[in-house]
Short mmCIF file of C-alpha atoms in Angstrom, two decimals:
data_model
loop_
_atom_site.label_atom_id
_atom_site.label_comp_id
_atom_site.label_asym_id
_atom_site.label_seq_id
_atom_site.Cartn_x
_atom_site.Cartn_y
_atom_site.Cartn_z
CA MET A 9 75.24 84.16 104.00
CA GLU A 10 78.10 86.59 104.70
CA ARG A 11 78.36 90.00 106.26
CA LEU A 12 77.92 92.82 103.76
CA GLN A 13 81.29 94.42 104.51
CA LYS A 14 83.07 91.12 103.83
CA VAL A 15 81.32 90.71 100.47
CA ILE A 16 82.33 94.26 99.50
CA ALA A 17 85.94 93.64 100.53
CA ASN A 18 86.09 90.33 98.69
CA ALA A 19 84.86 92.07 95.55
CA GLY A 20 88.00 94.19 95.63
CA VAL A 21 86.34 97.56 96.22
CA THR A 22 88.23 98.37 99.40
CA SER A 23 89.38 96.88 102.71
CA ARG A 24 86.83 95.50 105.15
CA ARG A 25 87.39 98.37 107.58
CA LYS A 26 86.79 100.96 104.88
CA ALA A 27 83.74 98.99 103.72
CA GLU A 28 82.32 99.22 107.24
CA LYS A 29 82.82 102.98 107.17
CA LEU A 30 81.10 103.28 103.79
CA ILE A 31 78.12 101.31 105.12
CA GLN A 32 77.83 103.52 108.19
CA GLU A 33 78.01 106.61 105.98
CA GLY A 34 75.02 105.36 103.95
CA LYS A 35 76.98 104.86 100.75
CA VAL A 36 75.98 101.22 100.22
CA THR A 37 72.67 99.92 98.85
CA VAL A 38 71.31 96.37 98.64
CA ASN A 39 68.60 95.88 96.03
CA GLY A 40 68.13 99.64 95.93
CA LYS A 41 67.79 100.09 99.71
CA VAL A 42 70.38 102.03 101.70
CA VAL A 43 72.02 99.90 104.41
CA THR A 44 73.73 101.54 107.39
CA GLU A 45 73.95 98.64 109.86
CA LEU A 46 77.07 96.47 110.00
CA GLY A 47 75.24 93.29 110.97
CA VAL A 48 73.43 92.84 107.65
CA LYS A 49 74.16 89.57 105.83
CA VAL A 50 73.77 88.88 102.13
CA SER A 51 73.97 85.83 99.87
CA GLY A 52 75.86 87.56 97.08
CA ALA A 53 72.95 87.22 94.65
CA GLU A 54 71.63 90.68 95.56
CA ARG A 55 72.32 93.85 93.57
CA ILE A 56 74.86 95.63 95.76
CA GLU A 57 76.06 99.13 94.95
CA VAL A 58 78.89 101.04 96.63
CA GLU A 59 78.81 104.79 96.03
CA GLY A 60 76.52 104.17 93.05
CA ILE A 61 78.74 101.53 91.42
CA GLN A 62 77.42 97.96 91.20
CA LEU A 63 79.53 95.27 92.80
CA THR A 64 81.15 92.74 90.51
CA LYS A 65 83.53 90.02 91.64
CA GLU A 66 87.10 90.53 90.49
CA GLU A 67 90.01 88.13 90.25
CA HIS A 68 92.25 88.64 93.27
CA ARG A 69 95.57 90.38 92.55
CA TYR A 70 98.55 90.88 94.84
CA PHE A 71 101.44 93.28 94.22
CA LEU A 72 104.62 94.28 95.99
CA PHE A 73 105.17 98.01 95.37
CA TYR A 74 108.18 100.22 96.09
CA LYS A 75 106.41 103.34 97.31
CA PRO A 76 108.36 106.55 96.65
CA ARG A 77 108.55 109.38 99.17
CA GLY A 78 105.95 112.06 98.58
CA THR A 79 103.22 109.57 97.69
CA VAL A 80 99.97 109.09 99.60
CA SER A 81 99.08 105.55 100.70
CA ALA A 82 95.50 105.84 99.50
CA VAL A 83 93.39 105.41 96.39
CA THR A 84 92.40 109.09 96.23
CA ASP A 85 93.61 112.31 97.84
CA ASP A 86 91.51 115.43 98.37
CA LYS A 87 94.66 117.60 98.15
CA GLY A 88 95.48 116.38 94.67
CA ARG A 89 98.73 114.69 95.67
CA THR A 90 100.11 111.60 93.93
CA THR A 91 98.67 108.38 95.38
CA VAL A 92 99.85 104.79 95.19
CA ALA A 93 96.88 104.08 92.92
CA ASP A 94 98.40 106.38 90.29
CA TYR A 95 101.09 103.74 89.72
CA PHE A 96 98.49 101.07 88.90
CA THR A 97 96.30 102.80 86.33
CA ASP A 98 97.04 100.02 83.81
CA ILE A 99 95.61 97.35 86.13
CA PRO A 100 91.86 96.82 85.57
CA GLU A 101 91.18 95.60 89.12
CA ARG A 102 90.56 98.17 91.85
CA LEU A 103 93.62 97.87 94.09
CA TYR A 104 94.20 99.47 97.48
CA PRO A 105 97.12 99.40 99.94
CA VAL A 106 97.47 96.89 102.76
CA GLY A 107 98.02 99.28 105.65
CA ARG A 108 99.94 102.42 104.86
CA LEU A 109 103.26 104.19 104.79
CA ASP A 110 103.49 107.87 105.71
CA TYR A 111 103.70 110.46 102.94
CA ASP A 112 107.42 111.02 103.66
CA THR A 113 108.23 107.34 104.14
CA SER A 114 109.30 105.19 101.23
CA GLY A 115 109.55 101.44 100.84
CA LEU A 116 107.67 98.18 100.61
CA LEU A 117 103.90 98.38 100.40
CA LEU A 118 101.50 95.61 99.42
CA MET A 119 98.61 96.35 97.08
CA THR A 120 95.61 94.07 96.57
CA ASN A 121 91.89 93.79 95.90
CA ASP A 122 91.50 90.88 98.33
CA GLY A 123 89.79 92.24 101.44
CA ASP A 124 90.24 89.10 103.53
CA PHE A 125 93.96 89.04 102.72
CA ALA A 126 94.38 92.71 103.65
CA ASN A 127 92.41 92.32 106.87
CA LEU A 128 94.42 89.24 107.87
CA LEU A 129 97.77 90.98 107.43
CA MET A 130 96.69 94.22 109.11
CA HIS A 131 95.11 92.67 112.21
CA PRO A 132 97.33 93.52 115.22
CA LYS A 133 97.10 90.01 116.72
CA ASN A 134 98.75 88.49 113.65
CA GLU A 135 102.07 90.25 114.28
CA VAL A 136 103.52 90.28 110.76
CA SER A 137 107.08 91.62 110.96
CA LYS A 138 108.07 94.87 109.23
CA THR A 139 111.67 96.11 109.02
CA TYR A 140 112.49 99.79 108.62
CA ILE A 141 115.74 101.66 108.03
CA ALA A 142 115.85 105.04 109.78
CA ARG A 143 118.41 107.81 109.40
CA ILE A 144 118.35 109.68 112.66
CA LYS A 145 119.94 112.83 114.07
CA GLY A 146 122.37 111.78 116.79
CA ILE A 147 123.96 108.47 117.75
CA PRO A 148 121.98 106.32 120.22
CA GLU A 149 123.75 104.63 123.12
CA ARG A 150 123.23 100.96 123.87
CA GLU A 151 120.74 101.75 126.64
CA VAL A 152 118.58 103.69 124.18
CA ILE A 153 118.58 100.69 121.86
CA ARG A 154 117.52 98.44 124.74
CA GLU A 155 114.73 100.86 125.62
CA LEU A 156 113.38 100.73 122.06
CA GLU A 157 113.64 96.94 122.09
CA ARG A 158 111.69 96.65 125.34
CA GLY A 159 109.01 99.07 124.14
CA VAL A 160 108.33 102.77 124.68
CA VAL A 161 105.13 104.65 125.40
CA ILE A 162 103.62 106.47 122.42
CA ASP A 163 100.11 107.92 122.32
CA GLY A 164 99.57 106.69 125.89
CA ARG A 165 100.33 103.03 125.16
CA LYS A 166 103.53 101.00 125.26
CA THR A 167 104.80 99.50 122.02
CA ALA A 168 105.43 95.78 121.68
CA PRO A 169 109.02 94.48 121.87
CA ALA A 170 111.12 95.28 118.79
CA LYS A 171 114.45 94.29 117.27
CA VAL A 172 116.86 97.20 116.88
CA LYS A 173 120.45 97.54 115.70
CA VAL A 174 122.69 100.39 114.60
CA ARG A 175 123.88 99.72 111.06
CA SER A 176 126.31 102.63 110.93
CA SER A 177 127.11 105.92 112.61
CA ASP A 178 128.97 109.11 111.72
CA LYS A 179 130.25 111.10 114.68
CA ALA A 180 131.40 113.99 112.48
CA LYS A 181 127.90 114.46 111.05
CA ASP A 182 126.19 113.31 114.27
CA LYS A 183 123.97 110.85 112.39
CA ALA A 184 123.21 107.15 112.53
CA ILE A 185 121.48 104.54 110.38
CA VAL A 186 119.30 102.27 112.51
CA GLU A 187 117.42 99.11 111.55
CA ILE A 188 114.23 98.43 113.49
CA THR A 189 111.79 95.52 113.17
CA ILE A 190 108.30 95.86 114.63
CA HIS A 191 105.15 93.72 114.54
CA GLU A 192 102.56 96.47 114.97
CA GLY A 193 101.19 99.03 112.53
CA ARG A 194 100.33 102.08 114.61
CA ASN A 195 100.20 105.54 113.06
CA ARG A 196 103.73 106.93 112.45
CA GLN A 197 104.94 104.35 114.95
CA VAL A 198 108.66 104.22 114.10
CA ARG A 199 109.02 108.00 114.02
CA LYS A 200 107.18 108.31 117.34
CA MET A 201 109.30 105.57 118.95
CA PHE A 202 112.50 107.45 118.15
CA GLU A 203 110.95 110.73 119.29
CA ALA A 204 110.08 109.05 122.60
CA VAL A 205 113.78 108.39 123.26
CA GLY A 206 114.90 111.83 122.07
CA PHE A 207 115.90 111.23 118.44
CA GLU A 208 114.57 112.81 115.25
CA VAL A 209 114.04 110.61 112.20
CA GLN A 210 115.33 112.44 109.14
CA LYS A 211 114.58 109.73 106.62
CA LEU A 212 112.64 106.48 106.84
CA ALA A 213 112.11 103.50 104.55
CA ARG A 214 110.42 100.13 104.97
CA GLU A 215 112.89 97.57 103.67
CA GLU A 216 111.11 94.29 104.46
CA TYR A 217 107.59 92.99 105.05
CA SER A 218 107.69 89.50 106.54
CA PHE A 219 109.99 87.55 104.17
CA LEU A 220 109.50 90.02 101.29
CA ASN A 221 112.05 92.67 100.31
CA LEU A 222 112.62 95.30 97.62
CA ARG A 223 115.46 93.53 95.84
CA GLY A 224 115.45 94.29 92.11
CA LEU A 225 113.01 97.20 92.33
CA ASN A 226 113.47 100.97 92.13
CA ALA A 227 111.13 103.53 93.68
CA GLY A 228 107.81 103.54 91.82
CA GLU A 229 108.24 99.99 90.50
CA ARG A 230 106.24 96.89 91.36
CA ARG A 231 106.00 93.16 90.84
CA GLU A 232 103.12 90.74 91.21
CA LEU A 233 103.37 88.26 94.07
CA SER A 234 103.50 84.58 93.24
CA HIS A 235 100.83 82.16 94.43
CA HIS A 236 103.42 80.67 96.80
CA GLU A 237 104.26 84.08 98.31
CA VAL A 238 100.59 84.87 98.92
CA LYS A 239 100.07 81.49 100.56
CA GLN A 240 103.19 81.97 102.70
CA LEU A 241 102.02 85.41 103.88
CA LYS A 242 98.62 84.00 104.86
CA THR A 243 100.28 81.14 106.73
CA GLU A 244 102.60 83.45 108.65
CA ALA A 245 99.74 85.76 109.60
CA ARG A 246 97.67 82.84 110.92
CA PHE A 247 100.36 80.68 112.50
CA GLY A 248 103.51 82.86 112.46
CA LYS A 249 106.59 82.42 114.61
CA ASN A 250 105.91 85.61 116.57
CA LYS A 251 102.76 84.23 118.18
CA LYS A 252 102.76 83.10 121.77
#
């Protein structure tokens, strides 16, 4: 017997967190009965429907996607904007993003229909590294870099230690390109970290996710992860080098 939200996530409908929300909103039925409690367990033999669509088990798929700027990290958007799902209309499985990138942020985003995989990578305790390249207004001094590395307070809570280095700077244009590696996934975290030390991020891209990078891809393109890459990501999330 497994929790209902886990069964839904494993079927590739959505992430476990979103499945929990759908249950609480009364959008899930088991054998025709609406279920709103998160503690319900099922065997998998029941007729389970999510928003009126019966659950069927899908083969797990894993993609690395180069998300363009101006794209929503969601399956649907009530404002009619382009979503990451629009780039996967030829894939029969129902994919959704692992975490998210802001609308104006481009770069590496994982897409899957494996709820356990998504939940494992997104859980804060698993500290999967993510490297961003930020173009900022102004040129940060060494002490500012150290402050970012030690952690700054955003939304009332201090960020975890980060790795930061200035890749290049242009005094004439008063701009710098900064590389920053974090292990958290808080909302607009990188932009807020720079704001906390007095710098505006003009452009932001996620260049790496763990050992993965965007080499060989252009914005809007994708590639399927190999079995070895999926296994390596799971191993890092469970037993990674960043854990204490």
